[in-house]
XYZ file of C-alpha atoms in Angstrom:
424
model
C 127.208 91.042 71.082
C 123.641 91.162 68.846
C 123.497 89.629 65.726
C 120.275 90.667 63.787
C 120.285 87.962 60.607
C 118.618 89.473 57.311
C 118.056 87.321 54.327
C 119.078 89.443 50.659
C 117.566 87.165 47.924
C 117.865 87.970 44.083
C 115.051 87.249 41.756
C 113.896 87.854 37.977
C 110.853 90.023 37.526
C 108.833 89.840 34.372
C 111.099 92.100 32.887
C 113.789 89.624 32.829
C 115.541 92.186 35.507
C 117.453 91.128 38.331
C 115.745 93.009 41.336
C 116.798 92.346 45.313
C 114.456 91.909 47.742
C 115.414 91.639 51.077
C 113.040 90.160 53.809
C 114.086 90.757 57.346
C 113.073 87.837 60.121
C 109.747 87.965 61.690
C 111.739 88.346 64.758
C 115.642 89.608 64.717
C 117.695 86.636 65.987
C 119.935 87.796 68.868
C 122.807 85.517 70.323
C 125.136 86.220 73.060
C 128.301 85.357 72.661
C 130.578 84.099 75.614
C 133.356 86.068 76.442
C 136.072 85.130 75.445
C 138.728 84.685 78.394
C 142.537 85.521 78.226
C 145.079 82.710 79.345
C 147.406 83.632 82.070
C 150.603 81.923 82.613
C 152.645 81.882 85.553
C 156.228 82.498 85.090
C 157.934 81.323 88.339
C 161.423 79.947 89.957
C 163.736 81.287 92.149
C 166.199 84.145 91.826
C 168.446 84.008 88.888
C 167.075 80.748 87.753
C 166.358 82.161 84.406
C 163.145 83.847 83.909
C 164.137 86.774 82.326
C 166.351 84.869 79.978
C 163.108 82.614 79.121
C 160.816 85.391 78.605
C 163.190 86.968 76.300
C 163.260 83.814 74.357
C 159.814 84.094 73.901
C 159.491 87.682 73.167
C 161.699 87.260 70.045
C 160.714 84.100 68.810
C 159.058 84.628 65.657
C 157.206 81.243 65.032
C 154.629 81.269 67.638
C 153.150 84.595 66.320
C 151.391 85.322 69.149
C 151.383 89.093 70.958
C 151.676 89.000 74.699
C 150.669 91.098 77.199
C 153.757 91.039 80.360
C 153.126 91.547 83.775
C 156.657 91.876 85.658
C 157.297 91.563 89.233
C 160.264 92.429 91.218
C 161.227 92.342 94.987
C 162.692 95.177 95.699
C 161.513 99.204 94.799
C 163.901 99.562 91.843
C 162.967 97.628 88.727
C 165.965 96.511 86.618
C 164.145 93.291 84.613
C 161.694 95.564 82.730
C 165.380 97.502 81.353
C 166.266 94.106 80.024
C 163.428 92.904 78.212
C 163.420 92.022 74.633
C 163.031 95.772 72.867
C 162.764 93.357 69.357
C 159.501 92.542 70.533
C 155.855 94.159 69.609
C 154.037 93.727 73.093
C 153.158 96.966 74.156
C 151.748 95.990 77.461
C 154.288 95.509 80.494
C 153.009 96.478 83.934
C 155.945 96.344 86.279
C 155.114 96.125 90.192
C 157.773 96.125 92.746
C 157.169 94.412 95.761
C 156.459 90.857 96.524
C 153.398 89.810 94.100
C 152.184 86.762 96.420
C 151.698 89.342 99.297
C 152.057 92.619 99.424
C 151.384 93.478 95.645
C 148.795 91.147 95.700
C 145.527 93.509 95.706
C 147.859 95.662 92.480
C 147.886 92.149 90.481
C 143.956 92.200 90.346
C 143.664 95.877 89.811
C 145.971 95.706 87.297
C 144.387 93.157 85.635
C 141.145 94.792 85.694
C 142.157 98.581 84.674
C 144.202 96.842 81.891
C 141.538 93.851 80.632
C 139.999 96.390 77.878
C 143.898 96.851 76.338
C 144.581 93.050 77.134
C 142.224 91.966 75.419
C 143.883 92.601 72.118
C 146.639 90.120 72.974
C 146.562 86.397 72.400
C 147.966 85.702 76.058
C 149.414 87.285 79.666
C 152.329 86.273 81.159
C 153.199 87.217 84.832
C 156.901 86.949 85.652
C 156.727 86.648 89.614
C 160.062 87.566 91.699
C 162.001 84.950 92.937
C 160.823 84.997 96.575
C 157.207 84.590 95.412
C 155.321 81.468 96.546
C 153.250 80.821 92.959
C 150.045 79.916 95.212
C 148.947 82.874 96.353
C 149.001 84.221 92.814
C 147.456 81.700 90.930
C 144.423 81.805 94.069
C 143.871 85.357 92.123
C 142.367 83.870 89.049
C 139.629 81.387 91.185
C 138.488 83.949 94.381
C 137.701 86.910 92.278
C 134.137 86.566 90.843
C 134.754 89.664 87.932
C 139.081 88.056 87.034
C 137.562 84.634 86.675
C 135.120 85.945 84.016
C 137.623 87.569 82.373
C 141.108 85.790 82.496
C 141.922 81.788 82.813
C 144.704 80.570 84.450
C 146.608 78.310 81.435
C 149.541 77.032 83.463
C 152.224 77.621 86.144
C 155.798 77.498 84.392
C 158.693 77.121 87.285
C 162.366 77.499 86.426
C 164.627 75.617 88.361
C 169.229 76.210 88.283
C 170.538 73.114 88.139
C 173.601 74.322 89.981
C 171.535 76.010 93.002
C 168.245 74.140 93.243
C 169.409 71.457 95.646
C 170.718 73.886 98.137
C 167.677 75.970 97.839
C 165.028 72.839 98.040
C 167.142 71.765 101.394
C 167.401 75.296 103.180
C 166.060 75.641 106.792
C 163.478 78.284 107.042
C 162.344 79.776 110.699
C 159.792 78.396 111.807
C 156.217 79.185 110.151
C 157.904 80.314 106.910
C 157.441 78.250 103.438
C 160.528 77.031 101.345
C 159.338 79.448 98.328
C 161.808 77.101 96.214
C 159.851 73.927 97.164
C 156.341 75.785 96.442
C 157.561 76.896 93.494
C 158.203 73.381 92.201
C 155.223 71.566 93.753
C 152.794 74.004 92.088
C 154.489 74.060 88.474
C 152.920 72.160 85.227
C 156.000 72.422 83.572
C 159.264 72.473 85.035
C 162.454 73.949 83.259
C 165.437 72.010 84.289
C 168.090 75.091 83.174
C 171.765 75.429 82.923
C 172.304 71.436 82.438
C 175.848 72.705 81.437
C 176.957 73.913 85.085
C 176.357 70.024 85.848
C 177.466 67.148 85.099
C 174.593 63.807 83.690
C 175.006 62.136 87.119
C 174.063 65.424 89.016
C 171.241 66.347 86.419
C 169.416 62.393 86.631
C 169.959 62.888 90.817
C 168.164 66.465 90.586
C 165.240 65.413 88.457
C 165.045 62.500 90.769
C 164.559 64.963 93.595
C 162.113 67.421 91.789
C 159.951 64.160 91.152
C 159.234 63.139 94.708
C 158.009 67.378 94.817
C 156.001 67.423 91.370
C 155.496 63.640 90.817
C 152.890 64.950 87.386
C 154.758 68.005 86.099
C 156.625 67.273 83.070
C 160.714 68.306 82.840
C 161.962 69.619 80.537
C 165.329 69.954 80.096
C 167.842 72.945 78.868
C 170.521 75.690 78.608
C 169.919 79.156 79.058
C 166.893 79.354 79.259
C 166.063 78.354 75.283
C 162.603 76.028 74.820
C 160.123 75.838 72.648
C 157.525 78.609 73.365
C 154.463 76.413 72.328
C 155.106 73.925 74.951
C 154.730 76.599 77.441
C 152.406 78.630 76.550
C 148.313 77.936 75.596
C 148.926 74.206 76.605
C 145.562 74.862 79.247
C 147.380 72.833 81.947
C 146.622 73.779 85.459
C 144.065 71.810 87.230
C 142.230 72.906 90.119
C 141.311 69.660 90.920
C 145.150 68.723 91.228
C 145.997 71.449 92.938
C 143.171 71.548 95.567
C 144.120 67.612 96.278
C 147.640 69.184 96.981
C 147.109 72.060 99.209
C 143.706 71.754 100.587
C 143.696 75.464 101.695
C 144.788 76.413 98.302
C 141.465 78.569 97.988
C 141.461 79.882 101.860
C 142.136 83.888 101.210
C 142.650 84.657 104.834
C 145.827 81.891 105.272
C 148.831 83.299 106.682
C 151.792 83.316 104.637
C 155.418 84.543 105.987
C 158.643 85.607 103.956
C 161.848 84.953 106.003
C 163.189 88.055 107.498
C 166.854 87.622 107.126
C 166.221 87.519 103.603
C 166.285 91.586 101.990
C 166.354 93.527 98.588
C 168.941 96.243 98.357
C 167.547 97.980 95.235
C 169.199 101.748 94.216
C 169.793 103.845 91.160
C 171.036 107.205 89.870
C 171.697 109.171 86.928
C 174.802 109.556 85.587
C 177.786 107.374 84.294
C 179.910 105.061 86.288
C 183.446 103.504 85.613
C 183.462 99.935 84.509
C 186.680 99.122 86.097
C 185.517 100.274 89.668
C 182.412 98.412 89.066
C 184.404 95.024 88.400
C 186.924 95.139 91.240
C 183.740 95.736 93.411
C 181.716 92.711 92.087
C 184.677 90.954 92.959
C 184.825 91.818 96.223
C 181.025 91.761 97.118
C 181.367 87.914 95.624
C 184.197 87.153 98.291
C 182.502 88.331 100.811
C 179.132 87.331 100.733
C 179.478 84.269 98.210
C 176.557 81.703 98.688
C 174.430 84.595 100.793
C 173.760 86.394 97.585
C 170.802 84.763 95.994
C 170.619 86.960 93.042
C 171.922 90.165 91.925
C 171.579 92.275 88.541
C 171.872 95.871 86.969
C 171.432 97.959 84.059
C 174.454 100.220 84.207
C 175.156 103.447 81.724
C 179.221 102.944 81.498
C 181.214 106.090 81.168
C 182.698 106.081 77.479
C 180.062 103.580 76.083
C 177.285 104.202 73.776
C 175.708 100.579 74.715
C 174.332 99.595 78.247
C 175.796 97.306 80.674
C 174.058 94.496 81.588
C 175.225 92.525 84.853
C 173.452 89.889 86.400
C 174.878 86.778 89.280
C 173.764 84.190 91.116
C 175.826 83.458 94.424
C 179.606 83.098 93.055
C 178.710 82.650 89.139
C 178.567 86.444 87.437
C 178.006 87.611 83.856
C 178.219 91.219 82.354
C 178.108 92.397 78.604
C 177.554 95.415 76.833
C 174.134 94.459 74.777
C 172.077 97.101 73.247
C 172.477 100.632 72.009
C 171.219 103.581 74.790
C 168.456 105.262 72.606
C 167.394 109.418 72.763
C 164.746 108.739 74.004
C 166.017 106.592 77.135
C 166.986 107.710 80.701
C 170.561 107.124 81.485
C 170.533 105.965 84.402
C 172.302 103.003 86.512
C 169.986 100.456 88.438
C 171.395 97.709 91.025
C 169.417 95.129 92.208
C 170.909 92.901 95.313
C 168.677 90.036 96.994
C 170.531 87.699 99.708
C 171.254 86.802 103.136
C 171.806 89.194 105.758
C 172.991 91.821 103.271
C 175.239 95.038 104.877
C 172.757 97.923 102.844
C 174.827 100.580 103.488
C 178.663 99.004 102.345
C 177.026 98.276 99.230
C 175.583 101.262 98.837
C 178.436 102.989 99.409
C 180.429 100.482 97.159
C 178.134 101.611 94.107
C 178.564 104.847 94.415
C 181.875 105.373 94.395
C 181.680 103.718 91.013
C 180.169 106.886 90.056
C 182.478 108.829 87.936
C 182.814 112.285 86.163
C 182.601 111.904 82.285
C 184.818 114.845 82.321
C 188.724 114.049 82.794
C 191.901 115.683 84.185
C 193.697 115.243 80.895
C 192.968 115.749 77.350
C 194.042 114.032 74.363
C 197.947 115.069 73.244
C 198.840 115.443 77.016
C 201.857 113.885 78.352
C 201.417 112.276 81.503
C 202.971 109.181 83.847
C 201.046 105.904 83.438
C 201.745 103.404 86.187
C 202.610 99.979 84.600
C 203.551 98.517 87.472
C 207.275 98.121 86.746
C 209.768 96.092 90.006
C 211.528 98.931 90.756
C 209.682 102.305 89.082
C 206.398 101.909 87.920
C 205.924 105.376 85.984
C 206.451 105.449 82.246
C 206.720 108.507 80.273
C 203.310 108.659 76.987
C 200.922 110.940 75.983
C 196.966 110.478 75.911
C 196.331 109.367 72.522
C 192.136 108.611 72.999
C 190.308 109.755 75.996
C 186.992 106.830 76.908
C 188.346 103.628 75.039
C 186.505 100.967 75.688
C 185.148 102.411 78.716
C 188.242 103.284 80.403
C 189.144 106.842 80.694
C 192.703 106.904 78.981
C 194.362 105.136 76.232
C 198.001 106.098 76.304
C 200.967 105.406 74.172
C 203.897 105.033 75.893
C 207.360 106.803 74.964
C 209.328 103.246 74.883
C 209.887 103.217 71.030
C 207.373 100.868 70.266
C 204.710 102.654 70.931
C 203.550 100.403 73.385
C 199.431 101.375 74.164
C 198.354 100.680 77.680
C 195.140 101.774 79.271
C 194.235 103.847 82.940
C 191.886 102.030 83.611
C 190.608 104.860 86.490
C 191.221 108.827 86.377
C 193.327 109.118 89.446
C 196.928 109.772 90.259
C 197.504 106.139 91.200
C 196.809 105.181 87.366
C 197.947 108.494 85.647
C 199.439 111.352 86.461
C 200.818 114.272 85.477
C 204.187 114.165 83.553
């Protein structure tokens, strides 16, 4: 920027007037401002730790009022984190890129950041959620090998999220050889780390698993909590990575050409399709997909559009602990659609796939309402009773029926087929 300075000075003529004169400089004054940069922060931690959560948190907390610009990563090709960001918010920049942001995204982080600086630049801060797989190094080596991102952006700080009821598994898994624990990185790089979901634990576990994060990230303070829920200012602007550390760390920290390896077993199953599908179904299969694969599944989530329901379905698991609830109102202007997001061990891509869709379900049903049909209510020795639809899509399943048993006992098919209901 030029600033010219001119001097506007008032004086009294003879006439007892007040005239202005002004008298420019002999020589304008010009002054370049430095530019000012943007701080970056990291947002890192392994699947279902609880970045989402914690970006939420800071979306909608109103205190801090500060505007952020969001830069969301996911593993696989299907986004489903971007569907469940805070829509209370007023950031208006999210750039979602699926793929793995340490490697094969990598060269999209820095265009992204350049194609969106001029837009950026109207926010206070950016904040890069990275997938769960993502070793934080690679990422943060953006901000220090690029000549025309350093000018622009500084890196503020590396935030890691660690599950207390998962981290000590993940920290001690065996990884072929050649490939980096991403869990380990993730903590050895962090200024801050998150010590969530102290309630799955007990004090004992929690003192043993700090103890354990120490001997990783001897400097990083921890910070303990549930769900996610810390003060935004501790986090954010708090100018708190060090190259100096970091280098002292991981002397190759700055090499661009060093090799870095994802294990292979580990794979994304990421789908979606329009339509509506039947919550019911959907449970019984979690269920199953749990049993089955149990510690193997490292994270899995969804945004689902639920037959009969006017909110979406958000589901979201880590290994055997799963939580679903209907949160926020589909708008007009949205695309019903259902997204599934499954990251784990030696995953069987096409059982789940076929799983999903035969969640899929017609919003139009056999019966109408006033039709008496046969509800199955799993009586000893006959398990038909005699009712009559009384509401078609209650509560997302397809029939509410009241049965002829005078009380007028209501009971729900929970799925439109002839093993739930049929015809009378």
């Amino acid at each position: 920027r030029e600033f010219v300075c001119n001097m506007s000075v008032e004086h009294k003529s003879h006439d007892g007037h007040a005239h202005a004169q002004n008298h420019a400089m002999p020589m304008p004054m010009k002054r370049r401002m430095p530019q000012k940069r943007i701080p970056v922060t990291i947002l890192t931690g392994f699947l279902g730790s609880g970045k989402t959560t914690l970006l939420n948190h800071i979306l909608d907390d109103s205190t801090h009022g500060l505007r952020f610009a969001i830069i969301e990563n996911e593993f696989g090709e299907v986004g489903v984190d971007e569907k469940i960001l805070s829509e209370k918010s007023d950031e208006e920049v999210i750039e979602v890129m699926n793929g793995c942001i340490c490697c094969t995204v990598r060269g999209d982080l820095v265009e992204a950041l350049k194609r969106l600086h001029k837009k950026i630049a109207q926010f206070d801060a950016v904040i890069i959620e990275t997938t769960g797989l993502a070793d934080p190094a690679p990422v943060a080596q953006t901000f220090f090998v690029d000549d025309d991102i350093q000018s622009k952006f500084v890196l503020d700080g590396i935030i890691t999220v660690v599950d207390c009821k998962h981290i000590i598994a993940r920290l001690d898994e065996e990884k072929p050889e050649g490939v980096e624990n991403e869990a380990v990185e993730q903590v050895a790089f962090a200024d801050r780390i998150l010590v969530n979901k102290t309630d799955l634990v007990d004090k004992k576990e929690i003192t043993a698993i700090e103890a354990r994060l120490r001997t990783i990230s001897p400097e990083a303070p921890l910070i303990r909590c549930t769900h996610s829920k810390v003060d935004p200012m501790s986090l954010i602007k708090i100018n708190a990575f060090s190259l100096d550390r970091v280098t002292a760390m991981d002397p190759e920290f700055l090499d661009t050409d060093a090799e870095h390896e994802h294990d292979e077993s580990v794979s994304s199953l990421a789908f979606k399709f329009d339509g509506v599908l039947n919550i019911n179904k959907l449970q019984d299969l979690i269920s199953d997909i749990i049993q089955n694969y149990g510690a193997n599944l490292y994270r899995y989530k969804g945004v689902l559009n639920v037959a009969g329901m006017s909110k979406k379905f958000v589901f979201q698991g880590v290994g055997m602990l799963f939580s679903g609830d209907f949160t926020t109102e589909w708008q007009p202007t949205d695309n019903k659609e259902c997204r599934f997001v499954f990251i784990g061990k030696n995953l069987n891509k096409k059982t789940l796939t076929d799983g999903f869709l035969a969640c899929k379900c017609d919003a139009v049903l056999r019966f109408k309402v006033g039709d008496e049909v046969l509800a199955n209510v799993g009586g000893p020795s006959n398990p038909w009773a005699a009712g009559k639809i009384i509401k078609i899509w209650d509560q997302g399943n397809p029939y509410r029926i009241e049965l002829a048993d005078g009380d007028k006992t209501n009971v729900w098919g929970p799925i439109d087929t002839d093993y739930y209901v049929k015809a009378k």
